[in-house]
Coordinates of C-alpha atoms (C1' of nucleotides) in Angstrom, one line a residue:
Chain A
M19 CA 7.8 28.9 41.9
A20 CA 5.7 30.3 39.2
Q21 CA 5.1 27.5 36.6
T22 CA 6.1 28.4 33.1
L23 CA 3.1 28.0 30.9
R24 CA 3.9 26.6 27.5
I25 CA 1.8 28.7 25.4
P26 CA 1.8 27.5 21.8
R27 CA 3.3 29.9 19.3
S28 CA 0.7 32.0 17.5
D29 CA 0.9 30.6 14.0
N30 CA 1.8 27.0 14.5
R31 CA 2.5 25.1 11.3
L32 CA 1.9 21.7 12.8
P33 CA -1.7 21.4 11.4
Q34 CA -0.3 22.2 7.9
I35 CA 2.3 19.5 8.2
L36 CA -0.4 17.0 9.2
D37 CA -2.6 18.1 6.3
E38 CA 0.0 17.6 3.7
A39 CA 1.3 14.4 5.2
A40 CA -2.3 13.0 5.2
R41 CA -2.7 14.0 1.6
L42 CA 0.6 12.4 0.5
F43 CA 0.1 9.3 2.5
R44 CA -3.3 8.8 0.9
E45 CA -2.1 9.6 -2.6
K46 CA 1.1 7.6 -2.7
G47 CA 1.0 5.3 0.4
Y48 CA 3.4 5.4 3.3
A49 CA 6.5 3.9 1.9
A50 CA 6.4 5.9 -1.3
T51 CA 6.0 9.2 0.5
S52 CA 9.4 10.6 1.6
M53 CA 10.0 13.1 4.3
R54 CA 11.3 15.4 1.6
D55 CA 8.0 15.2 -0.2
I56 CA 6.2 16.3 2.9
A57 CA 8.8 19.0 3.7
A58 CA 8.5 20.4 0.1
A59 CA 4.7 20.5 0.4
V60 CA 4.8 22.7 3.5
D61 CA 7.8 24.7 2.1
M62 CA 10.2 23.5 4.7
L63 CA 13.6 21.8 4.8
P64 CA 13.4 18.1 5.5
G65 CA 15.3 18.3 8.8
S66 CA 12.9 20.8 10.1
L67 CA 10.1 18.3 10.3
Y68 CA 12.0 16.5 13.0
Y69 CA 11.4 19.4 15.4
H70 CA 7.7 18.4 15.3
F71 CA 8.0 14.6 14.9
A72 CA 10.8 12.3 16.1
A73 CA 10.4 10.0 13.1
K74 CA 8.4 9.4 10.0
E75 CA 6.3 6.7 11.6
D76 CA 5.3 9.1 14.4
L77 CA 4.0 11.4 11.7
L78 CA 1.9 8.6 10.3
V79 CA 0.5 7.7 13.7
A80 CA -0.5 11.3 14.3
V81 CA -2.4 11.3 11.0
Y82 CA -3.9 8.0 11.8
E83 CA -5.1 9.1 15.2
E84 CA -6.7 12.2 13.7
G85 CA -8.3 10.1 11.0
V86 CA -9.9 7.7 13.5
R87 CA -11.0 10.6 15.7
L88 CA -12.7 12.4 12.8
I89 CA -14.6 9.4 11.5
T90 CA -15.6 8.2 14.9
E91 CA -16.9 11.6 15.8
K92 CA -19.0 11.9 12.6
V93 CA -20.4 8.4 13.0
R94 CA -21.3 8.9 16.6
A95 CA -23.1 12.2 15.9
A96 CA -25.0 10.6 13.1
V97 CA -26.1 7.6 15.0
A98 CA -27.3 9.7 17.9
R99 CA -29.9 11.2 15.7
H100 CA -31.9 8.0 15.5
E101 CA -33.5 5.5 17.7
E102 CA -34.5 2.6 15.5
P103 CA -31.6 0.1 15.2
W104 CA -31.7 -0.2 11.4
L105 CA -31.9 3.6 11.0
R106 CA -29.0 3.9 13.4
L107 CA -26.9 1.5 11.3
E108 CA -27.8 3.3 8.1
A109 CA -26.9 6.6 9.6
A110 CA -23.5 5.1 10.6
A111 CA -22.9 3.7 7.2
V112 CA -23.7 7.0 5.5
A113 CA -21.5 8.9 7.9
H114 CA -18.7 6.4 7.5
L115 CA -18.8 6.7 3.7
E116 CA -19.1 10.4 3.7
A117 CA -16.2 10.7 6.1
L118 CA -14.1 8.5 3.8
L119 CA -15.1 9.9 0.4
K120 CA -15.7 13.6 1.2
T121 CA -13.7 14.5 4.3
G122 CA -10.9 12.7 2.5
D123 CA -7.3 12.4 3.4
Y124 CA -7.2 11.7 7.1
A125 CA -9.9 9.1 7.1
L126 CA -8.7 7.5 3.9
V127 CA -5.2 7.1 5.3
V128 CA -6.7 4.9 8.0
I129 CA -8.0 2.4 5.5
R130 CA -5.3 2.8 2.8
V131 CA -2.2 2.4 5.0
L132 CA -1.9 -1.0 6.5
P133 CA -0.5 -1.5 9.9
Q134 CA 2.0 -4.0 8.5
D135 CA 3.4 -1.2 6.3
V136 CA 4.8 0.4 9.5
P137 CA 6.1 -2.4 11.6
K138 CA 7.3 -0.3 14.5
A139 CA 3.9 1.3 14.9
A140 CA 1.7 -1.6 13.8
A141 CA 0.4 -2.4 17.2
R142 CA -0.8 1.2 17.8
L143 CA -2.5 1.3 14.5
V144 CA -4.3 -2.0 15.0
K145 CA -5.5 -0.8 18.3
L146 CA -6.9 2.4 16.8
R147 CA -8.7 0.4 14.1
D148 CA -10.2 -2.1 16.5
G149 CA -11.6 0.7 18.7
Y150 CA -13.6 1.9 15.8
D151 CA -14.7 -1.5 14.7
A152 CA -16.3 -2.0 18.1
L153 CA -18.6 0.9 17.3
F154 CA -20.1 -0.9 14.4
A155 CA -20.3 -4.2 16.3
E156 CA -22.6 -2.5 18.8
L157 CA -24.9 -1.2 16.1
V158 CA -25.2 -4.6 14.5
A159 CA -25.7 -6.3 17.9
A160 CA -28.7 -4.1 18.5
L161 CA -30.5 -5.1 15.2
P162 CA -33.7 -7.1 15.5
L163 CA -32.7 -10.2 13.6
P164 CA -33.8 -13.8 13.2
P165 CA -31.7 -15.9 15.6
E166 CA -30.0 -17.8 12.9
T167 CA -28.6 -14.7 11.3
D168 CA -24.8 -14.4 11.4
R169 CA -24.3 -10.9 12.8
Q170 CA -20.5 -11.0 12.5
S171 CA -20.8 -11.7 8.8
L172 CA -23.3 -8.9 8.4
R173 CA -20.9 -6.5 10.0
L174 CA -17.9 -7.6 8.0
L175 CA -19.9 -7.6 4.8
L176 CA -21.1 -4.0 5.3
L177 CA -17.9 -2.5 6.6
G178 CA -15.8 -4.3 4.0
A179 CA -17.9 -3.1 1.1
L180 CA -17.9 0.5 2.5
N181 CA -14.1 0.5 2.9
W182 CA -13.5 -1.0 -0.5
S183 CA -15.5 1.8 -2.1
Q184 CA -12.4 4.0 -2.1
H185 CA -11.1 1.9 -5.0
W186 CA -14.0 2.5 -7.4
F187 CA -15.8 5.6 -6.2
R188 CA -15.7 8.6 -8.5
E189 CA -17.4 11.8 -7.8
S190 CA -20.5 12.1 -10.0
G191 CA -23.9 13.6 -10.0
R192 CA -25.6 10.2 -10.1
H193 CA -24.0 8.5 -7.1
S194 CA -23.2 10.2 -3.8
P195 CA -21.6 8.5 -0.8
R196 CA -25.0 8.8 0.9
S197 CA -26.9 7.1 -1.9
I198 CA -24.3 4.3 -2.1
A199 CA -24.4 3.6 1.6
R200 CA -28.2 3.6 1.6
S201 CA -28.2 1.3 -1.4
F202 CA -26.0 -1.1 0.4
L203 CA -28.1 -1.0 3.5
R204 CA -31.3 -1.6 1.7
L205 CA -29.8 -4.8 0.1
L206 CA -29.0 -6.0 3.6
R207 CA -32.0 -4.9 5.5
D208 CA -34.6 -6.3 3.1
A209 CA -33.2 -9.8 3.7
Q210 CA -34.1 -9.6 7.3
K211 CA -37.7 -8.5 6.8
I212 CA -39.0 -11.8 5.6
Chain B
M11 CA 18.1 -21.7 -43.3
A12 CA 17.4 -23.9 -40.3
Q13 CA 15.7 -21.7 -37.7
T14 CA 17.3 -21.7 -34.3
L15 CA 14.7 -22.9 -31.8
R16 CA 14.8 -21.1 -28.5
I17 CA 14.3 -24.0 -26.2
P18 CA 14.1 -22.8 -22.6
R19 CA 17.0 -23.8 -20.5
S20 CA 16.3 -27.0 -18.4
D21 CA 15.9 -25.6 -15.0
N22 CA 14.6 -22.1 -15.4
R23 CA 14.5 -20.0 -12.3
L24 CA 12.0 -17.5 -13.5
P25 CA 9.1 -19.2 -11.7
Q26 CA 11.0 -19.0 -8.5
I27 CA 11.7 -15.3 -9.0
L28 CA 8.0 -14.7 -9.6
D29 CA 7.0 -16.7 -6.5
E30 CA 9.3 -14.8 -4.2
A31 CA 8.4 -11.4 -5.8
A32 CA 4.7 -12.2 -5.3
R33 CA 5.3 -13.2 -1.7
L34 CA 7.3 -10.0 -0.9
F35 CA 4.9 -7.7 -2.8
R36 CA 2.1 -9.2 -0.8
E37 CA 3.8 -9.0 2.5
K38 CA 5.4 -5.5 2.3
G39 CA 3.7 -3.9 -0.7
Y40 CA 5.4 -2.7 -3.9
A41 CA 7.3 0.3 -2.8
A42 CA 8.7 -1.3 0.4
T43 CA 10.0 -4.3 -1.5
S44 CA 13.4 -3.7 -3.1
M45 CA 15.0 -5.6 -5.9
R46 CA 17.7 -6.6 -3.4
D47 CA 15.0 -8.2 -1.2
I48 CA 13.8 -10.3 -4.1
A49 CA 17.3 -11.1 -5.3
A50 CA 18.2 -12.3 -1.8
A51 CA 15.1 -14.4 -1.6
V52 CA 16.1 -16.4 -4.7
D53 CA 19.8 -16.3 -3.8
M54 CA 20.9 -14.1 -6.6
L55 CA 22.7 -10.8 -7.1
P56 CA 20.4 -7.8 -7.6
G57 CA 21.7 -7.1 -11.1
S58 CA 20.9 -10.7 -12.2
L59 CA 17.2 -10.0 -12.0
Y60 CA 17.5 -7.6 -14.9
Y61 CA 18.3 -10.5 -17.2
H62 CA 14.7 -11.6 -16.7
F63 CA 12.9 -8.3 -16.2
A64 CA 13.8 -4.9 -17.6
A65 CA 12.5 -3.1 -14.6
K66 CA 10.9 -3.5 -11.2
E67 CA 7.6 -2.5 -12.5
D68 CA 7.7 -5.2 -15.2
L69 CA 8.2 -7.8 -12.4
L70 CA 5.1 -6.5 -10.7
V71 CA 3.1 -6.6 -14.0
A72 CA 4.1 -10.2 -14.5
V73 CA 3.0 -11.1 -11.0
Y74 CA -0.2 -9.2 -11.5
E75 CA -1.0 -11.0 -14.7
E76 CA -0.4 -14.3 -13.2
G77 CA -2.6 -13.4 -10.2
V78 CA -5.5 -12.3 -12.5
R79 CA -5.0 -15.4 -14.6
L80 CA -5.1 -17.7 -11.6
I81 CA -8.2 -16.3 -10.0
T82 CA -10.1 -15.9 -13.3
E83 CA -9.3 -19.6 -14.1
K84 CA -10.6 -20.8 -10.7
V85 CA -13.7 -18.7 -10.8
R86 CA -14.6 -19.7 -14.3
A87 CA -14.2 -23.4 -13.5
A88 CA -16.4 -23.1 -10.4
V89 CA -19.1 -21.2 -12.2
A90 CA -19.3 -23.7 -15.0
R91 CA -20.4 -26.4 -12.5
H92 CA -23.8 -24.7 -11.9
E93 CA -26.8 -23.6 -13.9
E94 CA -28.9 -21.6 -11.5
P95 CA -27.8 -18.0 -11.4
W96 CA -27.6 -17.6 -7.6
L97 CA -25.7 -20.9 -7.3
R98 CA -23.3 -19.6 -10.0
L99 CA -22.7 -16.4 -8.2
E100 CA -22.2 -18.3 -4.9
A101 CA -19.7 -20.6 -6.6
A102 CA -17.9 -17.5 -8.0
A103 CA -17.7 -15.9 -4.6
V104 CA -16.4 -19.1 -2.9
A105 CA -13.8 -19.5 -5.6
H106 CA -12.8 -15.9 -5.5
L107 CA -12.3 -16.0 -1.7
E108 CA -10.5 -19.3 -1.8
A109 CA -8.2 -18.0 -4.5
L110 CA -7.4 -14.9 -2.4
L111 CA -7.0 -16.5 1.0
K112 CA -5.7 -20.0 0.2
T113 CA -3.8 -19.7 -3.1
G114 CA -2.3 -16.7 -1.6
D115 CA 0.5 -14.5 -2.9
Y116 CA -0.3 -13.9 -6.6
A117 CA -4.0 -13.3 -6.2
L118 CA -3.5 -11.1 -3.1
V119 CA -1.0 -8.9 -4.9
V120 CA -3.7 -8.0 -7.3
I121 CA -5.9 -6.6 -4.6
R122 CA -3.1 -5.3 -2.3
V123 CA -1.0 -3.4 -4.7
L124 CA -2.9 -0.4 -6.2
P125 CA -2.4 0.6 -9.8
Q126 CA -1.5 4.1 -8.6
D127 CA 1.4 2.6 -6.7
V128 CA 3.1 1.9 -10.0
P129 CA 2.4 5.0 -12.2
K130 CA 4.1 3.7 -15.3
A131 CA 2.2 0.5 -15.3
A132 CA -1.1 1.8 -13.9
A133 CA -3.0 1.6 -17.1
R134 CA -2.1 -2.1 -17.7
L135 CA -3.0 -3.0 -14.1
V136 CA -6.4 -1.3 -14.3
K137 CA -7.1 -3.1 -17.6
L138 CA -6.3 -6.5 -16.0
R139 CA -8.6 -5.7 -13.0
D140 CA -11.5 -4.5 -15.2
G141 CA -11.4 -7.6 -17.3
Y142 CA -12.0 -9.7 -14.1
D143 CA -14.7 -7.4 -12.8
A144 CA -16.7 -7.9 -16.0
L145 CA -16.9 -11.6 -15.1
F146 CA -18.8 -10.8 -11.9
A147 CA -20.9 -8.2 -13.7
E148 CA -22.2 -11.0 -16.0
L149 CA -23.1 -13.2 -13.1
V150 CA -25.1 -10.4 -11.4
A151 CA -26.8 -9.5 -14.6
A152 CA -28.1 -13.0 -14.9
L153 CA -29.8 -13.0 -11.4
P154 CA -33.6 -13.1 -11.3
L155 CA -34.2 -9.9 -9.4
P156 CA -37.1 -7.6 -8.8
P157 CA -36.8 -4.7 -11.4
E158 CA -36.1 -2.1 -8.7
T159 CA -33.0 -3.9 -7.4
D160 CA -29.7 -2.0 -7.9
R161 CA -27.5 -4.7 -9.5
Q162 CA -24.5 -2.5 -9.6
S163 CA -24.6 -1.9 -5.9
L164 CA -25.1 -5.6 -5.4
R165 CA -22.0 -6.4 -7.3
L166 CA -19.9 -3.7 -5.5
L167 CA -21.2 -4.8 -2.1
L168 CA -20.3 -8.4 -2.6
L169 CA -17.0 -7.9 -4.4
G170 CA -15.9 -5.2 -2.0
A171 CA -16.6 -7.3 1.1
L172 CA -14.8 -10.3 -0.4
N173 CA -11.7 -8.3 -1.3
W174 CA -11.7 -6.6 2.1
S175 CA -11.6 -9.9 3.9
Q176 CA -7.8 -10.0 3.4
H177 CA -7.6 -7.5 6.2
W178 CA -9.4 -9.5 8.9
F179 CA -9.3 -13.1 7.8
R180 CA -7.3 -15.5 10.0
E181 CA -7.0 -19.2 9.4
S182 CA -9.1 -21.0 11.9
G183 CA -11.1 -24.1 12.2
R184 CA -14.4 -22.3 12.6
H185 CA -14.4 -20.1 9.6
S186 CA -13.1 -21.1 6.2
P187 CA -13.1 -18.9 3.0
R188 CA -15.9 -21.1 1.7
S189 CA -18.1 -20.6 4.7
I190 CA -17.5 -16.9 4.8
A191 CA -18.4 -16.5 1.1
R192 CA -21.5 -18.5 1.6
S193 CA -22.5 -16.5 4.6
F194 CA -22.2 -13.3 2.6
L195 CA -24.2 -14.7 -0.2
R196 CA -27.0 -15.9 2.0
L197 CA -27.3 -12.4 3.5
L198 CA -27.8 -11.0 0.0
R199 CA -29.8 -13.7 -1.6
D200 CA -32.5 -13.9 1.1
A201 CA -33.3 -10.2 0.5
Q202 CA -34.4 -11.0 -3.0
K203 CA -36.7 -14.0 -2.3
I204 CA -39.5 -11.9 -0.8
Chain C
dA18 C1' 15.5 46.8 24.8
dG19 C1' 16.9 42.4 26.4
dA20 C1' 16.2 37.5 27.4
dC21 C1' 14.8 33.2 26.1
dA22 C1' 12.6 29.5 24.0
dA23 C1' 10.3 28.0 19.8
dA24 C1' 11.0 27.0 15.2
dA25 C1' 13.5 26.5 11.1
dC26 C1' 17.9 26.5 8.5
dG27 C1' 22.0 24.4 6.1
dA28 C1' 24.7 20.9 5.5
dA29 C1' 25.9 16.6 6.0
dC30 C1' 25.9 11.3 7.6
dG31 C1' 25.7 6.5 6.2
dA32 C1' 22.7 3.4 4.3
dC33 C1' 19.9 2.0 0.6
dT34 C1' 17.5 2.6 -4.1
dG35 C1' 16.9 0.9 -9.2
dT36 C1' 19.8 0.1 -12.7
dT37 C1' 23.9 -0.6 -16.0
dT38 C1' 27.9 -2.8 -17.9
dG39 C1' 31.6 -5.9 -18.9
dC40 C1' 33.0 -10.4 -17.8
dT41 C1' 32.5 -15.2 -16.4
dT42 C1' 30.1 -19.5 -15.7
dT43 C1' 27.0 -23.0 -17.3
dA44 C1' 24.3 -25.9 -20.0
dT45 C1' 22.9 -27.4 -24.4
dA46 C1' 23.3 -28.5 -29.6
dG47 C1' 25.9 -30.0 -33.5
Chain D
dC11 C1' 34.8 -31.7 -28.1
dT12 C1' 33.6 -27.4 -29.4
dA13 C1' 30.7 -23.5 -30.6
dT14 C1' 27.0 -20.7 -28.8
dA15 C1' 23.7 -18.6 -26.3
dA16 C1' 21.5 -18.4 -21.8
dA17 C1' 22.2 -17.2 -17.1
dG18 C1' 24.5 -15.1 -13.5
dC19 C1' 28.5 -12.6 -11.2
dA20 C1' 31.0 -8.5 -9.6
dA21 C1' 31.2 -4.0 -9.2
dA22 C1' 29.8 0.2 -9.6
dC23 C1' 26.7 4.4 -11.1
dA24 C1' 24.0 8.4 -9.6
dG25 C1' 20.4 9.4 -6.9
dT26 C1' 17.3 9.2 -2.8
dC27 C1' 16.3 7.7 1.8
dG28 C1' 15.5 8.8 7.0
dT29 C1' 17.9 11.3 10.2
dT30 C1' 21.3 14.3 13.0
dC31 C1' 23.3 18.5 14.6
dG32 C1' 25.3 23.0 15.3
dT33 C1' 23.7 27.4 14.1
dT34 C1' 20.5 31.0 13.0
dT35 C1' 16.1 33.2 12.8
dT36 C1' 11.6 34.3 14.7
dG37 C1' 8.3 35.5 17.9
dT38 C1' 6.8 36.5 22.6
dC39 C1' 7.2 38.0 27.4
dT40 C1' 9.2 41.1 30.9

DNA sequence: AGACAAAACGAACGACTGTTTGCTTTATAG
DNA sequence: CTATAAAGCAAACAGTCGTTCGTTTTGTCT
């Protein structure tokens, strides 16, 4: 009863499919990207994609999961390098923004494509997002703040501003994702040092 | 040579078309909303919409313009009621958020539908957005701040967080758009009073 | 070399897309 | 009442959509 090991074929094209799907979903959004667009980008016929994914929405979920995984990983690693709560939050903000604006595609899909755009997979997408949000909630909870400070607002203010940056950020020598995140954090931190 | 006055027909349905288009664009996004969806919502045949608008993108531009007009109007009125720069900015933030989260549809389309979603009209949409952004830039410029403060970051931080609120805000007794905007502004203002 | 599964092809399906066109209804003005 | 223009209907156009399926190619293991 020798079990047949499913050894993946040598040169699997699945990563390439995910890459191009992520790029297109980010550029044009979910609804405006067709399976034919993705197939053409990886030089395949449209039907062939269905060997790898049962439906378009499954392709998005796969990209989404990878996006959340990537950004979570980067933020966790950055946070672990510091002890002081404000420094940990700053490291998280910098890592978050760099993941969005430099790693690109995968992470941006997560904040560009709304769960409501994909009704059948909405629940899964929301769950993925929430898991990530909890990470920031912990960091904010650890901050030494005056008791009257609204920690929830602080988190929403910071994370909202970071996510919105996708709409105005342009690569330039003057402003990097890192400098922007630090600038945001300085504006917030100084308020609490009174 | 009596000029023929084009008096609008008594019960024009154009406002109704715009209302439903705004609602659908906000709910499902631009690409996922079909002309047939809009036509069905106003109880018309799809082709009839083309008497009012030459193309789908023109319908979006019309909604967009109305959205920018509405929110600009509300913010201007709110700002005019105050003299002190921080109070003026707070009034603007409250009005902005209330326009987004309470007026609904029209204003939300402006921040939900990206110019890049409608390539042919992208330039016009960007122009409309920028005009509104300038309003906030003026308010931030008027703030009495220490010289080292990054005013651009302050504006981007605030406006980004306000716009992002569409993604997490839920109507509830505890948090109103007004209280959220004020909470955000307090976090920022306190930093500058050192 | 032969066996076998993974991977992709080729072609089509029914449904839906934005839009056009000629005709009819409807409301107003003279 | 009648002329006239606004507004909407009815039907179709060419194209694109996500998806299916039988067949063929490709790569790997024995």
